[in-house]
CSV table of C-alpha atoms in Angstrom, one decimal:
chain,number,residue,atom,x,y,z
A,1,MET,CA,0.0,0.0,-0.1
A,2,SER,CA,1.5,3.3,-1.0
A,3,SER,CA,1.6,6.1,1.6
A,4,ASN,CA,1.8,8.9,-1.0
A,5,SER,CA,-1.8,9.2,-1.5
A,6,LEU,CA,-2.8,8.4,2.1
A,7,GLY,CA,-0.8,11.0,3.9
A,8,ALA,CA,2.7,11.5,5.1
A,9,TRP,CA,4.6,9.3,7.7
A,10,ARG,CA,6.8,10.2,10.5
A,11,PRO,CA,7.4,6.9,12.4
A,12,ALA,CA,7.6,6.9,16.0
A,13,LEU,CA,10.7,5.4,17.6
A,14,PRO,CA,10.5,2.0,19.5
A,15,GLN,CA,11.0,3.8,22.9
A,16,GLU,CA,8.2,6.3,22.2
A,17,ILE,CA,5.6,3.6,21.5
A,18,ALA,CA,7.0,1.6,24.4
A,19,GLU,CA,5.9,4.5,26.7
A,20,VAL,CA,2.5,4.4,25.2
A,21,PHE,CA,2.1,0.7,25.8
A,22,GLN,CA,3.7,0.9,29.2
A,23,GLY,CA,1.9,-1.4,31.8
A,24,VAL,CA,-0.6,-3.0,29.5
A,25,ASP,CA,-1.8,-6.6,30.3
A,26,PHE,CA,-1.4,-8.0,26.9
A,27,PRO,CA,1.7,-9.0,24.8
A,28,TRP,CA,2.9,-6.6,22.0
A,29,TRP,CA,6.1,-6.5,20.0
A,30,ILE,CA,8.1,-3.9,17.8
A,31,ALA,CA,8.2,-5.6,14.4
A,32,GLY,CA,9.6,-4.8,11.1
A,33,GLY,CA,13.0,-3.4,10.3
A,34,TYR,CA,13.2,-1.9,13.7
A,35,ALA,CA,13.0,-5.3,15.3
A,36,ILE,CA,16.0,-6.4,13.4
A,37,GLU,CA,17.8,-3.3,14.5
A,38,LEU,CA,17.0,-3.9,18.0
A,39,ALA,CA,18.4,-7.6,17.7
A,40,VAL,CA,21.5,-6.4,15.8
A,41,GLY,CA,22.2,-3.6,18.2
A,42,ARG,CA,22.8,-0.8,15.7
A,43,GLU,CA,21.1,1.3,13.0
A,44,LEU,CA,21.0,-0.5,9.5
A,45,ARG,CA,18.9,1.8,7.3
A,46,PRO,CA,16.1,4.5,7.2
A,47,HIS,CA,12.7,3.5,8.1
A,48,ALA,CA,9.4,4.5,6.4
A,49,ASP,CA,7.2,3.4,9.4
A,50,LEU,CA,7.1,1.6,12.7
A,51,ASP,CA,5.5,-1.8,12.9
A,52,VAL,CA,3.9,-3.0,16.1
A,53,LEU,CA,2.6,-6.6,16.3
A,54,VAL,CA,-0.4,-7.6,18.5
A,55,LEU,CA,-2.6,-10.6,18.7
A,56,ARG,CA,-5.9,-10.4,17.0
A,57,ARG,CA,-7.6,-11.6,20.3
A,58,ASP,CA,-6.2,-8.4,22.1
A,59,HIS,CA,-7.1,-6.0,19.3
A,60,GLN,CA,-10.0,-4.3,21.1
A,61,LEU,CA,-7.7,-3.7,24.0
A,62,VAL,CA,-5.3,-2.0,21.7
A,63,ARG,CA,-8.2,0.0,20.3
A,64,ARG,CA,-9.2,1.2,23.6
A,65,LEU,CA,-5.7,2.0,24.7
A,66,LEU,CA,-5.4,4.4,21.6
A,67,ALA,CA,-8.9,5.7,22.0
A,68,ASP,CA,-7.6,9.2,21.6
A,69,TRP,CA,-5.7,8.4,18.5
A,70,ASP,CA,-6.9,8.5,14.8
A,71,LEU,CA,-6.9,5.0,13.6
A,72,TYR,CA,-7.7,3.6,10.1
A,73,VAL,CA,-8.0,0.0,9.0
A,74,ALA,CA,-6.9,-1.1,5.6
A,75,ASP,CA,-10.1,-2.6,4.2
A,76,PRO,CA,-9.6,-4.5,2.1
A,77,PRO,CA,-6.0,-5.1,3.0
A,78,GLY,CA,-3.2,-4.3,0.4
A,79,VAL,CA,-5.2,-2.2,-2.1
A,80,GLY,CA,-4.6,1.3,-0.9
A,81,GLN,CA,-7.9,1.8,0.8
A,82,LEU,CA,-8.3,3.0,4.4
A,83,ARG,CA,-11.4,3.6,6.6
A,84,PRO,CA,-11.8,4.8,10.2
A,85,TRP,CA,-11.7,2.2,13.0
A,86,PRO,CA,-14.2,3.1,15.6
A,87,VAL,CA,-13.4,2.4,19.2
A,88,ASP,CA,-16.2,-0.1,19.6
A,89,GLU,CA,-15.7,-2.0,16.3
A,90,VAL,CA,-14.5,-5.6,16.4
A,91,LEU,CA,-12.5,-6.2,13.3
A,92,GLN,CA,-13.3,-9.1,11.1
A,93,ARG,CA,-10.6,-11.9,10.6
A,94,HIS,CA,-9.5,-10.7,7.2
A,95,LEU,CA,-8.6,-7.3,8.6
A,96,HIS,CA,-5.1,-7.2,10.0
A,97,ASP,CA,-3.4,-3.9,9.1
A,98,VAL,CA,-4.1,-0.6,10.9
A,99,TRP,CA,-2.6,2.9,10.4
A,100,CYS,CA,-2.2,5.0,13.5
A,101,ARG,CA,-1.7,8.8,14.1
A,102,ARG,CA,-2.2,10.8,17.3
A,103,THR,CA,-4.6,13.3,15.6
A,104,PRO,CA,-6.1,13.7,12.1
A,105,ASP,CA,-3.6,16.5,11.4
A,106,SER,CA,-0.6,14.5,12.5
A,107,PRO,CA,1.5,12.3,10.1
A,108,TRP,CA,1.1,8.5,10.5
A,109,SER,CA,3.4,7.1,13.1
A,110,VAL,CA,2.5,3.4,13.9
A,111,GLN,CA,1.4,0.5,11.7
A,112,LEU,CA,-0.4,-2.1,13.8
A,113,MET,CA,-0.4,-5.7,12.7
A,114,LEU,CA,-2.8,-8.1,13.8
A,115,ASP,CA,-1.8,-11.7,14.0
A,116,GLU,CA,-3.4,-15.0,15.0
A,117,ALA,CA,-2.9,-17.2,18.1
A,118,GLU,CA,-4.3,-20.5,19.4
A,119,GLY,CA,-3.9,-20.9,23.1
A,120,ASP,CA,-0.3,-20.2,23.9
A,121,GLU,CA,1.0,-20.5,20.3
A,122,TRP,CA,1.4,-17.8,17.6
A,123,VAL,CA,0.0,-18.9,14.3
A,124,SER,CA,1.1,-17.6,11.0
A,125,ARG,CA,-1.7,-16.0,8.8
A,126,ARG,CA,0.4,-17.2,5.7
A,127,CYS,CA,0.5,-20.9,6.7
A,128,PRO,CA,-1.2,-22.3,9.8
A,129,ARG,CA,1.5,-25.0,10.1
A,130,VAL,CA,4.1,-22.3,11.0
A,131,ARG,CA,3.8,-21.8,14.6
A,132,ARG,CA,5.8,-20.6,17.7
A,133,SER,CA,5.2,-20.6,21.3
A,134,LEU,CA,4.2,-17.0,22.5
A,135,SER,CA,6.8,-17.4,25.1
A,136,GLN,CA,9.5,-17.5,22.3
A,137,LEU,CA,8.0,-15.2,19.9
A,138,GLY,CA,10.0,-12.1,21.1
A,139,ARG,CA,12.7,-10.6,23.1
A,140,VAL,CA,13.1,-7.6,25.2
A,141,THR,CA,15.8,-4.9,25.2
A,142,ALA,CA,17.7,-3.8,28.3
A,143,ALA,CA,15.4,-0.8,28.3
A,144,GLY,CA,12.3,-3.1,28.5
A,145,VAL,CA,11.2,-2.8,24.9
A,146,PRO,CA,9.7,-6.1,23.5
A,147,TYR,CA,10.4,-6.9,19.9
A,148,LEU,CA,9.8,-9.7,17.5
A,149,ALA,CA,12.3,-12.5,17.5
A,150,PRO,CA,14.5,-12.0,14.5
A,151,GLU,CA,14.0,-15.4,12.9
A,152,VAL,CA,10.2,-14.7,13.0
A,153,GLN,CA,10.6,-11.3,11.6
A,154,LEU,CA,12.8,-12.7,8.9
A,155,PHE,CA,10.0,-15.1,7.9
A,156,TYR,CA,7.7,-12.1,7.6
A,157,LYS,CA,10.1,-10.4,5.3
A,158,ALA,CA,10.8,-13.5,3.2
A,159,LYS,CA,7.4,-13.4,1.4
A,160,GLN,CA,8.4,-10.7,-1.0
A,161,THR,CA,12.0,-9.6,-0.5
A,162,ARG,CA,13.0,-6.1,-1.2
A,163,GLU,CA,16.4,-4.4,-0.9
A,164,LYS,CA,15.8,-3.5,2.6
A,165,ASP,CA,14.9,-7.0,3.5
A,166,GLU,CA,18.2,-8.3,2.2
A,167,ILE,CA,20.0,-5.7,4.2
A,168,ASP,CA,18.3,-6.9,7.3
A,169,PHE,CA,18.8,-10.6,6.5
A,170,ASP,CA,22.5,-9.9,5.9
A,171,ALA,CA,23.0,-8.2,9.0
A,172,MET,CA,21.0,-10.7,11.2
A,173,LEU,CA,22.2,-14.1,9.7
A,174,PRO,CA,25.6,-14.3,11.4
A,175,LEU,CA,23.9,-13.5,14.8
A,176,LEU,CA,21.2,-16.3,14.6
A,177,GLU,CA,21.5,-19.2,16.9
A,178,PRO,CA,21.5,-22.7,15.4
A,179,ALA,CA,17.9,-23.3,16.7
A,180,GLU,CA,16.8,-20.0,15.3
A,181,ARG,CA,18.1,-20.7,11.9
A,182,ALA,CA,16.5,-24.2,11.9
A,183,TRP,CA,13.2,-22.6,12.8
A,184,LEU,CA,13.5,-20.1,9.8
A,185,LEU,CA,14.5,-22.8,7.5
A,186,GLN,CA,11.5,-25.0,8.5
A,187,ALA,CA,9.2,-22.1,8.2
A,188,LEU,CA,10.4,-21.5,4.6
A,189,ASP,CA,10.1,-25.1,3.8
A,190,ALA,CA,6.5,-24.9,4.6
A,191,THR,CA,5.8,-21.6,2.6
A,192,ALA,CA,8.6,-21.0,0.0
A,193,PRO,CA,10.6,-24.2,-0.6
A,194,GLU,CA,12.7,-22.5,-3.4
A,195,HIS,CA,13.5,-19.4,-1.5
A,196,PRO,CA,17.0,-18.2,-2.0
A,197,TRP,CA,17.7,-17.6,1.6
A,198,LYS,CA,17.6,-21.3,2.3
A,199,SER,CA,20.9,-21.9,0.7
A,200,ARG,CA,22.4,-19.4,3.1
A,201,LEU,CA,20.8,-20.9,6.1
A,202,LEU,CA,21.9,-24.5,5.5
A,203,PRO,CA,25.5,-24.0,5.6
A,204,SER,CA,25.2,-22.0,8.7
A,205,ILE,CA,23.2,-24.9,10.3
A,206,GLU,CA,25.5,-27.6,9.0
A,207,GLY,CA,28.6,-25.7,10.2
A,208,GLN,CA,27.1,-25.4,13.6
A,209,LEU,CA,26.4,-29.0,13.9
A,210,SER,CA,29.5,-30.5,12.3
């Protein structure tokens, strides 16, 4: 979805949104390129937005938390159409992308992504066979900012890789633990068996196991 026709973006920083979400009783994670940077520990590239992942089952809690914000849902997703998200609306399952700004006159600053869960497991919208325990879905910085585990974030990025995704993969690959590489490889096996990242993940795993 192009932001050019939908208004300007000025992405919030992870610490800024962490202050907004401070003390909530539901899980959430910084996602997208910022999640990779938090894992790597350094800035990699400019960012057009700030992604925040929340579970669909908690989306009404998020809407009430941001009751004073101006929120729009992509409906239908991916075609460049936004509509207001009223505070009391329960979003249908096919809606999973929400743009957020503090006021109607402010630039967009946060993109919410709603993802699925069953019990204590995260479930990929792309392929329900791809799952992860919620307890292993993220990490937390020393400053207390939760972010999506890098292998899970790379799985998201693998769908349609762009230059920025290759930059993130190149920076993160040497830092992935064997179990994290193995999980990403299995997730790609289930969704993109011919993905070019697999050839780079396999030697890393084999080298660790030899």
